[in-house]
Coordinates of C-alpha atoms in Angstrom, one line a residue:
M8 CA 123.9 86.5 112.4
S9 CA 127.0 88.2 113.7
N10 CA 127.0 90.9 116.3
G11 CA 128.1 93.5 113.7
S12 CA 125.2 92.7 111.4
E13 CA 122.8 92.7 114.3
H14 CA 124.0 96.2 115.2
D15 CA 123.6 97.3 111.6
L16 CA 120.0 95.9 111.5
A17 CA 119.2 97.6 114.8
S18 CA 120.3 100.9 113.4
V19 CA 118.1 100.4 110.3
F20 CA 115.0 99.7 112.4
A21 CA 115.8 102.5 114.8
A22 CA 116.1 104.9 111.8
L23 CA 112.9 103.7 110.4
G24 CA 111.2 104.0 113.8
D25 CA 110.7 107.7 113.3
A26 CA 107.6 108.7 111.3
T27 CA 109.4 111.6 109.5
R28 CA 112.3 109.3 108.4
L29 CA 109.9 106.6 107.3
A30 CA 108.1 109.2 105.2
L31 CA 111.4 110.3 103.7
V32 CA 112.3 106.7 102.7
T33 CA 108.8 106.2 101.2
R34 CA 109.1 109.4 99.2
L35 CA 112.6 108.4 98.0
L36 CA 111.3 105.0 97.0
A37 CA 108.6 106.5 94.9
A38 CA 110.5 109.4 93.4
G39 CA 114.2 108.3 93.3
A40 CA 117.0 110.6 94.3
L41 CA 115.9 114.1 95.5
S42 CA 117.5 117.1 97.1
A43 CA 116.8 118.1 100.7
T44 CA 115.1 121.2 99.4
T45 CA 112.7 119.1 97.3
L46 CA 112.1 116.7 100.2
A47 CA 111.3 119.7 102.5
D48 CA 108.8 121.2 100.0
G49 CA 105.3 120.9 101.5
Q50 CA 106.5 119.5 104.8
A51 CA 105.8 120.9 108.2
I52 CA 109.5 120.9 109.1
S53 CA 112.4 122.9 107.8
R54 CA 115.0 121.9 105.3
Q55 CA 117.6 121.7 108.1
A56 CA 115.5 119.3 110.0
I57 CA 115.1 117.2 106.9
V58 CA 118.9 117.1 106.5
K59 CA 119.3 115.9 110.1
H60 CA 116.9 113.1 109.4
L61 CA 118.7 112.2 106.2
Q62 CA 122.0 112.1 108.2
V63 CA 120.4 109.5 110.5
L64 CA 119.3 107.5 107.5
E65 CA 122.8 107.8 106.0
A66 CA 124.4 106.6 109.3
A67 CA 122.1 103.5 109.1
K68 CA 123.2 103.1 105.5
L69 CA 119.7 103.3 104.2
V70 CA 120.4 106.5 102.2
V71 CA 123.4 107.7 100.1
H72 CA 124.1 111.1 98.8
E73 CA 125.6 112.4 95.6
R74 CA 126.7 115.9 94.8
H75 CA 125.6 117.4 91.4
G76 CA 127.3 120.8 91.3
R77 CA 125.9 122.8 94.2
E78 CA 123.0 120.4 94.7
V79 CA 123.2 117.2 96.9
R80 CA 120.7 114.5 96.0
Y81 CA 119.7 111.7 98.4
G82 CA 118.7 108.2 97.3
L83 CA 118.0 104.9 98.8
D84 CA 120.7 102.2 99.2
P85 CA 118.9 99.0 98.1
H86 CA 121.5 96.7 99.8
R87 CA 120.5 97.7 103.4
I88 CA 116.8 97.4 102.5
K89 CA 117.4 93.9 101.2
E90 CA 119.2 92.9 104.4
A91 CA 116.3 94.2 106.5
R92 CA 113.8 92.4 104.3
A93 CA 115.7 89.1 104.5
F94 CA 115.7 89.4 108.3
L95 CA 112.0 90.0 108.4
T96 CA 111.3 87.2 106.0
A97 CA 113.3 84.8 108.3
I98 CA 111.2 85.9 111.3
A99 CA 108.0 85.4 109.3
T100 CA 109.1 82.0 108.2
G101 CA 110.0 81.0 111.8
W102 CA 106.5 82.2 113.0
D103 CA 104.8 80.2 110.2
R104 CA 106.7 77.0 111.2
A105 CA 105.8 77.5 114.8
L106 CA 102.1 78.1 114.0
D107 CA 102.1 75.0 111.8
R108 CA 103.5 72.9 114.6
L109 CA 100.9 74.4 117.0
K110 CA 98.1 73.6 114.5
S111 CA 99.4 70.0 114.2
L112 CA 99.4 69.6 118.0
V113 CA 95.9 71.0 118.4
E114 CA 94.5 68.8 115.6
T115 CA 96.1 65.7 117.0
A116 CA 94.9 66.4 120.6

């Protein structure tokens, strides 16, 4: 993995490390593209705070926005999610191999 892609993945996990942003991603995943106003409905924080969180998610390339007249809708960018998923899968595979080796060592001892 190159330094640039490591930095990109770090920004993804940093963005997802906040409970509000994680909730926004979960909501966008379930509902598709939504406006900041819709995302703020029923939340304990303001629309402006939601927009700031969306900007962090956009900087991490997890979210993209599209203007529809006066309304801006935010949606998930599946490419970045796939990259993060591939990284986590590689880690899980590495751990599985290490545990299999440990199991073999314990069973032969």
